[in-house]
CSV table of C-alpha atoms in Angstrom, one decimal:
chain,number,residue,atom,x,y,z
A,1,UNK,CA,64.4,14.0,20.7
A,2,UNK,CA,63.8,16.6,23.5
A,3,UNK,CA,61.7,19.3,23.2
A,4,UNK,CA,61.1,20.6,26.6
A,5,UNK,CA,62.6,21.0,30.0
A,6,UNK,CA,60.4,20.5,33.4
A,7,UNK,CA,62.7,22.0,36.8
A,8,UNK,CA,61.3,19.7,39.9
A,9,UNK,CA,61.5,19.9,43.3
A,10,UNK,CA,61.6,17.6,45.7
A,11,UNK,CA,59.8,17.4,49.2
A,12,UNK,CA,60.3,18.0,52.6
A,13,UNK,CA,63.2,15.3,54.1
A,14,UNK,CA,64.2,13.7,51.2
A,15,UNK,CA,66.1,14.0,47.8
A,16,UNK,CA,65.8,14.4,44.2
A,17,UNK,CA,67.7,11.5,43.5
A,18,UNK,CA,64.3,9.5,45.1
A,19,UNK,CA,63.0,10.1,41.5
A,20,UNK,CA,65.3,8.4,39.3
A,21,UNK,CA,62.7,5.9,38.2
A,22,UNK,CA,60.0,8.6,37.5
A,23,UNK,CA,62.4,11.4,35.7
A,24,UNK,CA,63.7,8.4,33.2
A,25,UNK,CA,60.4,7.7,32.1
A,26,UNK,CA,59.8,11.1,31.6
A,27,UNK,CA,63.2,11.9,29.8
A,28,UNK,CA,62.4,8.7,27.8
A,29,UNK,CA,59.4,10.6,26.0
A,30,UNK,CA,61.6,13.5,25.2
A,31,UNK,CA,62.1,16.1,28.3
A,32,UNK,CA,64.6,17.6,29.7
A,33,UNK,CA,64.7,16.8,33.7
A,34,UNK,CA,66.3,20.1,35.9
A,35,UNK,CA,66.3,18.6,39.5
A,36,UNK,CA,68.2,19.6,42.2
A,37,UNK,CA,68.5,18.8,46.0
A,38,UNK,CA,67.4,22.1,47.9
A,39,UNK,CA,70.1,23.4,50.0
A,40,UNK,CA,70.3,21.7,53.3
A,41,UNK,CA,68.4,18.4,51.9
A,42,UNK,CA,69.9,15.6,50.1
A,43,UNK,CA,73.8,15.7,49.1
A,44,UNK,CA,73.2,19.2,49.3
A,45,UNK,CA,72.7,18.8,52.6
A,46,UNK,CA,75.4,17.3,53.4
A,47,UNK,CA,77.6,20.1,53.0
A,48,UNK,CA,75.2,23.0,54.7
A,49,UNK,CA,72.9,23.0,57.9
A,50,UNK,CA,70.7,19.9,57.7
A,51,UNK,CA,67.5,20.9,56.7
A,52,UNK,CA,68.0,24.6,56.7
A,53,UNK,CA,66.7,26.1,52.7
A,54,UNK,CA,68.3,29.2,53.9
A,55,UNK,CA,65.0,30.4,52.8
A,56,UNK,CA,62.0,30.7,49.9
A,57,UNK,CA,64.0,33.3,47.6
A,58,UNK,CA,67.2,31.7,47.5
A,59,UNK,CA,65.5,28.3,46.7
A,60,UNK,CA,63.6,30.4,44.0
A,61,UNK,CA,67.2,31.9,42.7
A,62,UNK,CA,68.9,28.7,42.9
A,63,UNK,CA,65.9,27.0,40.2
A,64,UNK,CA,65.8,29.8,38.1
A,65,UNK,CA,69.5,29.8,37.8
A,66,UNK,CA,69.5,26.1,36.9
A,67,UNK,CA,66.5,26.6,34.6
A,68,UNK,CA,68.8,29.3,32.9
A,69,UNK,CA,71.2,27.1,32.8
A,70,UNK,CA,69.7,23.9,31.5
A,71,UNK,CA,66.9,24.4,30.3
A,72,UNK,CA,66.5,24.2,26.3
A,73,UNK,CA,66.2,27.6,24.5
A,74,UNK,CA,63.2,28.5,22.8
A,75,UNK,CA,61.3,25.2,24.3
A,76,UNK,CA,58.1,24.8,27.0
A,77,UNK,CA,59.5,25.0,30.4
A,78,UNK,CA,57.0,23.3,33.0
A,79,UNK,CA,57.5,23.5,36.6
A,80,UNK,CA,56.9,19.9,38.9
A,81,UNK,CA,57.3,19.4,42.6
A,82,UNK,CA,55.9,17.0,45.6
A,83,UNK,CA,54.6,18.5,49.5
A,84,UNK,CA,57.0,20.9,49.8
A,85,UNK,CA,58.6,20.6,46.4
A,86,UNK,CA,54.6,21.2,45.0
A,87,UNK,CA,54.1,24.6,46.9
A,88,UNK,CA,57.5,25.1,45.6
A,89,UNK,CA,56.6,24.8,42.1
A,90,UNK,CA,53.6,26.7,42.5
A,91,UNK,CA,55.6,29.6,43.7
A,92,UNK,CA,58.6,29.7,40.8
A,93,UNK,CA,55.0,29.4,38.5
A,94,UNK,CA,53.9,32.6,40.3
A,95,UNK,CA,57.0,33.9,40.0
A,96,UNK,CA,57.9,33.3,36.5
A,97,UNK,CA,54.4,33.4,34.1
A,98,UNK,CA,56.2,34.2,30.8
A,99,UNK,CA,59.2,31.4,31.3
A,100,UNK,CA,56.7,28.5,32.8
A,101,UNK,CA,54.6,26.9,30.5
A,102,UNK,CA,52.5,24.7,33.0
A,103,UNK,CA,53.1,23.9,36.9
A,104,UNK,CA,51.8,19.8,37.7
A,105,UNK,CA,52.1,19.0,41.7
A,106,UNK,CA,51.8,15.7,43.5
A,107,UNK,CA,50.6,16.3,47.0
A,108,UNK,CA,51.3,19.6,47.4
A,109,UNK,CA,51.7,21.4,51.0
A,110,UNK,CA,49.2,24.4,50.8
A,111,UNK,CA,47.6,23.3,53.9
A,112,UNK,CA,49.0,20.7,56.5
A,113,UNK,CA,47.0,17.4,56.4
A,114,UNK,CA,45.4,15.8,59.6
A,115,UNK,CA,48.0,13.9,60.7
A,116,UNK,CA,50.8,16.6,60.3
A,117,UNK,CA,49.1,19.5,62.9
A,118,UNK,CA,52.0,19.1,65.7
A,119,UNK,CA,54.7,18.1,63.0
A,120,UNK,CA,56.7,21.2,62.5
A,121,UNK,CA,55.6,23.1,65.5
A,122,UNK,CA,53.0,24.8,66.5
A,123,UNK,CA,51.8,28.0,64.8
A,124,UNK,CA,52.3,30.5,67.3
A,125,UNK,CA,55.4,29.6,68.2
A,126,UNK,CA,57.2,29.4,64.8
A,127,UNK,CA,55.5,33.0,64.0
A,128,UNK,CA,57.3,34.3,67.0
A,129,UNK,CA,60.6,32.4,66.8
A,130,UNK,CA,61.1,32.5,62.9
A,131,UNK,CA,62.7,36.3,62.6
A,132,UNK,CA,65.1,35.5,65.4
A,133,UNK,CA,65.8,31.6,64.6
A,134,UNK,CA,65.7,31.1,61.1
A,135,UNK,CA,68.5,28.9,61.2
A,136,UNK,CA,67.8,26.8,64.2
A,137,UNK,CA,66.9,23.2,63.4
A,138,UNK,CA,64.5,20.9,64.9
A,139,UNK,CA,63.0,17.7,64.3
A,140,UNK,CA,60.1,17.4,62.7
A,141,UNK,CA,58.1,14.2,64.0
A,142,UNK,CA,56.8,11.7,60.9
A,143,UNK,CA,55.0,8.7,60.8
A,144,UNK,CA,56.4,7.4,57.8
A,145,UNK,CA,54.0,4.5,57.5
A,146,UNK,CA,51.6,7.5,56.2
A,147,UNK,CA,54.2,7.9,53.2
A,148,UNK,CA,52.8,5.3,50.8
A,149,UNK,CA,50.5,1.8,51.1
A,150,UNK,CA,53.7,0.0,49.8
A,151,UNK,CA,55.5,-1.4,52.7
A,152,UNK,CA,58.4,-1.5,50.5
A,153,UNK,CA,58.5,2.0,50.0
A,154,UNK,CA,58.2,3.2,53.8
A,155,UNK,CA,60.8,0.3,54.7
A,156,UNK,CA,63.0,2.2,52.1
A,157,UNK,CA,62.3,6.0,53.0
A,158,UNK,CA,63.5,4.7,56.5
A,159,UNK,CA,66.7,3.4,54.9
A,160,UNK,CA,67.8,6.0,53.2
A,161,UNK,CA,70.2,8.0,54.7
A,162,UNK,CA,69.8,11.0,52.9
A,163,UNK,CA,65.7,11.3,54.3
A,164,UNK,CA,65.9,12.8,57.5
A,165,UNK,CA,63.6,14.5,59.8
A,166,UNK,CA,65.2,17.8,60.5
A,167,UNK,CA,63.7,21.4,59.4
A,168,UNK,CA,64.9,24.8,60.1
A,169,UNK,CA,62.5,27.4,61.8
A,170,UNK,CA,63.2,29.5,58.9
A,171,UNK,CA,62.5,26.9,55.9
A,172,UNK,CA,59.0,25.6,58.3
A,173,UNK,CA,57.9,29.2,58.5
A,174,UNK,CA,58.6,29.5,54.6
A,175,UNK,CA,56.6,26.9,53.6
A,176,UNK,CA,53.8,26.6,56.0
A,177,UNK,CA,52.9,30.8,55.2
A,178,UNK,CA,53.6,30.4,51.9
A,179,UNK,CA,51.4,27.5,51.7
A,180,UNK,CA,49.0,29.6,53.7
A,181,UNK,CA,49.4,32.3,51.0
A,182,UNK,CA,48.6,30.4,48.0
A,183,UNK,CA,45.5,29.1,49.6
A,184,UNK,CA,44.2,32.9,50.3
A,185,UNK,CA,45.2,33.5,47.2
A,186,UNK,CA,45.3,31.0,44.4
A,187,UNK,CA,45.2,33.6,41.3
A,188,UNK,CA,48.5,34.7,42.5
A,189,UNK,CA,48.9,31.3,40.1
A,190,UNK,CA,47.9,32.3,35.9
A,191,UNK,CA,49.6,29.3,33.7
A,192,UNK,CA,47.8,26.2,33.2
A,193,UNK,CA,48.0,24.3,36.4
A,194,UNK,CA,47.3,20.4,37.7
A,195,UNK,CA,47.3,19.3,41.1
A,196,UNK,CA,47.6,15.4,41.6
A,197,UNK,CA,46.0,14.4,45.3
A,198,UNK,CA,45.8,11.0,47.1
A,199,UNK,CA,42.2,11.5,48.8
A,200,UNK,CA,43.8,9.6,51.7
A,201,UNK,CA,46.4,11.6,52.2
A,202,UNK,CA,47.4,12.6,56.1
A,203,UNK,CA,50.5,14.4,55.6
A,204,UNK,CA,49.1,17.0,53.5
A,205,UNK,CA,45.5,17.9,52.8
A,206,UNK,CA,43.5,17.3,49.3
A,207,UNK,CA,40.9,19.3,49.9
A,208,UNK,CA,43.1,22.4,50.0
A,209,UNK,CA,44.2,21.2,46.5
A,210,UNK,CA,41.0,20.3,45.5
A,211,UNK,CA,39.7,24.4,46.3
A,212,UNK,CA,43.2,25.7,45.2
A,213,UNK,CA,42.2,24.5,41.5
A,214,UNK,CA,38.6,25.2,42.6
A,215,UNK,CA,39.3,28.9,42.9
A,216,UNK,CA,41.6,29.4,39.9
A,217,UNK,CA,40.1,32.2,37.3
A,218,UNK,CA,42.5,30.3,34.6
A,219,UNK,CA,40.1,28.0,32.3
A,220,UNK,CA,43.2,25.4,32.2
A,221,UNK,CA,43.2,23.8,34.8
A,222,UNK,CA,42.8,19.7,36.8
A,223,UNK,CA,42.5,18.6,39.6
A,224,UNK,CA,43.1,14.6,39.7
A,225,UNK,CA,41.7,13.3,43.0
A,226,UNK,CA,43.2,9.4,43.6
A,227,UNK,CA,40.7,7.5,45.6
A,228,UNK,CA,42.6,5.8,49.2
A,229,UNK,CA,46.0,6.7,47.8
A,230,UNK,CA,48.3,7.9,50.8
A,231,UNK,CA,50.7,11.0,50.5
A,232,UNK,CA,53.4,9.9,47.8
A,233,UNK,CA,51.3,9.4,44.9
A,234,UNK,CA,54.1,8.5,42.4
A,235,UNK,CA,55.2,5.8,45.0
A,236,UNK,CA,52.3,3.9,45.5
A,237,UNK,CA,50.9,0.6,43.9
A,238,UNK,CA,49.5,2.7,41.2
A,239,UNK,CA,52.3,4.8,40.5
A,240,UNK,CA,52.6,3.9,36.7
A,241,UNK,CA,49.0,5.6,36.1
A,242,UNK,CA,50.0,8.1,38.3
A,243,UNK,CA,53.5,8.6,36.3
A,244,UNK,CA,51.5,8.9,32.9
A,245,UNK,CA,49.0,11.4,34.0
A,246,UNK,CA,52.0,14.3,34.6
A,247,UNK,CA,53.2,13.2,31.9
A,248,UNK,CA,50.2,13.4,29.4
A,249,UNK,CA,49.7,16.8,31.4
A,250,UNK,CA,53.0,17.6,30.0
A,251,UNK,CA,52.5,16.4,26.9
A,252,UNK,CA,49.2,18.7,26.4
A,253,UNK,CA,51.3,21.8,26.7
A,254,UNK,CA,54.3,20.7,25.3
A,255,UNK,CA,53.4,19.9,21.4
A,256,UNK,CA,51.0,17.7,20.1
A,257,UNK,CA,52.5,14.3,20.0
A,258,UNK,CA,50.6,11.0,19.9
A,259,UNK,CA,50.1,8.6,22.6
A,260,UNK,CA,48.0,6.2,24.1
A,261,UNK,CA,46.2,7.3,27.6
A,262,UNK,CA,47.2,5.9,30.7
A,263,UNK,CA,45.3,2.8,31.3
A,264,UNK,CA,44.7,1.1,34.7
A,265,UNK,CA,43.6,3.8,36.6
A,266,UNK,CA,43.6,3.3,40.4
A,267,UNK,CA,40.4,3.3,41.6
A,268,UNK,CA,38.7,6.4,40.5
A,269,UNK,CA,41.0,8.7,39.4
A,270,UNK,CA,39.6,10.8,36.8
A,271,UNK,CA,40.7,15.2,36.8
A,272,UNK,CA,37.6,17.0,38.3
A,273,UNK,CA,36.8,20.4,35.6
A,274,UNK,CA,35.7,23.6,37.4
C-alpha cells in the first residue's frame, strides 16, 4: 500500500526519467514518486529554451503544484533531489515546513566542488550579467568522467540525448546564490533533514554538506559521508546501499514499518550525529 509521497528533483543537465530504477524501488516499499523534468531540462526541455528554469520561483510553483496535485492527502510528504535537484529540495523544504515532512539530498550544490570553479562562469560576471540576461544560454563545461566510478554510467550520461550541457544565466545565478544562501544560512532549513555526500566528490563539495547539517539547530538530522564515492551517489557501484539509506530515512519519518538495514555498506558510510 502507499502511504506517502516524496516530490524529487533532478540535477543540473539531465532528467528525471535517469531515476527509473531508484523511484521503483522506492514505490515498491509503498511511496508515492512526484518527479518532474524542470522546465528547460529533459522532455521539458525540449519544448522551452534548453536549459533555461525560467527561474527558482517558478520551479518552486511548478513542484508545489504537482505536490498539490499528486501527492496523497493526509500522508508524509518528503522532499528528495540531486546537485541541483538537492539545493532544490532544500529550498521547497524551506519553503514549505508544515506540508514537508523530511528533505534527503544526494550531492547537493550548496557550494561548487573543486573541479567545477570555471564551469558555469565566473562569479563576477554572472552577478553582473544575470538581471539583464536571464535567458541567455551558455555551455556549461563538464568532465563527465567525474560523474560516477562506473564507466558504464559516464559512457551512458554521454549517450543520452536528453543530458546536455547548456544553462541559462538566470537558472546559474539561481542556483549558485541560492546555494550560497543556504550555506550562510542553514536554519533557513527546520524539518528533519539528511544530506547523502560522496567524500570524493569534484562536481560539488561535501564539506559544505557536511557544515550545512553541522550548523542545523534541528536535533534531526544526518549527514552520511561515502568514503571515494564520486558525485552521483545513487549511480555508483554501491548504489544499492546508497538506495536503502534514503529510503530507510524515509521510512523513519514516514510510519514505523519493519525492515532489515541496508547491508554492504561501501566503505565507511555510516551518518555523522551533531
Amino acid at each position: 500500500a502507499i502511504h506517502a509521497s516524496i516530490i524529487a528533483f533532478h540535477g543540473l543537465g539531465e532528467h528525471i526519467m535517469r531515476y527509473d530504477a531508484v523511484f521503483l524501488r522506492w514505490a515498491q516499499h509503498g511511496y508515492r514518486i512526484i518527479g518532474f523534468d524542470q522546465r528547460g531540462f529533459g522532455q521539458t526541455g525540449q519544448r522551452r529554451t534548453v536549459g533555461h528554469n525560467e527561474g527558482l520561483r517558478r520551479v518552486m510553483k511548478d513542484a508545489l503544484e504537482l505536490a498539490d496535485a499528486y501527492a496523497l492527502n493526509d500522508a508524509p510528504l518528503h522532499a528528495f533531489g540531486h546537485s541541483m535537484g538537492g539545493f532544490l529540495a532544500l529550498h521547497f523544504a524551506a519553503l514549505h515546513p508544515q506540508r514537508v515532512a523530511s528533505v534527503a539530498a544526494s550531492g547537493p550544490l550548496i557550494l561548487r566542488g573543486s573541479n567545477a570553479g570555471a564551469s558555469i562562469v565566473k562569479d563576477t560576471a554572472l552577478r553582473v550579467l544575470a538581471p539583464l540576461l536571464r535567458t541567455v544560454v551558455m555551455k556549461n563545461p563538464l568532465t563527465v568522467a567525474d560523474v560516477s566510478r562506473d564507466p558504464a554510467v559516464v559512457a551512458d550520461f554521454e549517450a543520452d540525448p536528453l543530458c546536455h550541457a547548456y544553462v541559462s544565466v538566470g537558472t546559474a545565478y539561481d542556483i549558485v546564490t541560492g546555494g550560497e544562501g543556504l550555506n550562510r544560512n542553514p536554519n533557513q532549513v527546520t524539518v528533519p533533514c539528511m544530506i547523502a555526500h560522496g567524500t570524493a566528490d569534484r562536481m560539488t563539495d561535501p564539506t559544505a554538506s557536511q557544515r550545512f547539517i553541522a550548523n542545523l539547530a534541528i536535533a534531526d538530522k544526518r549527514y552520511v559521508p561515502l568514503d571515494g564515492l564520486y558525485h552521483e551517489i545513487l549511480f555508483e557501484p554501491e548504489k544499492e546501499w546508497v538506495s536503502r539509506s534514503f529510503l530507510d530515512w524515509f521510512d523513519e519519518h514516514t510510519a514505523p514499518r519493519t525492515g532489515s538495514p541496508p547491508t554492504g555498506t561501501p566503505m565507511l558510510a555510516s551518518p555523522m550525529a551533531f
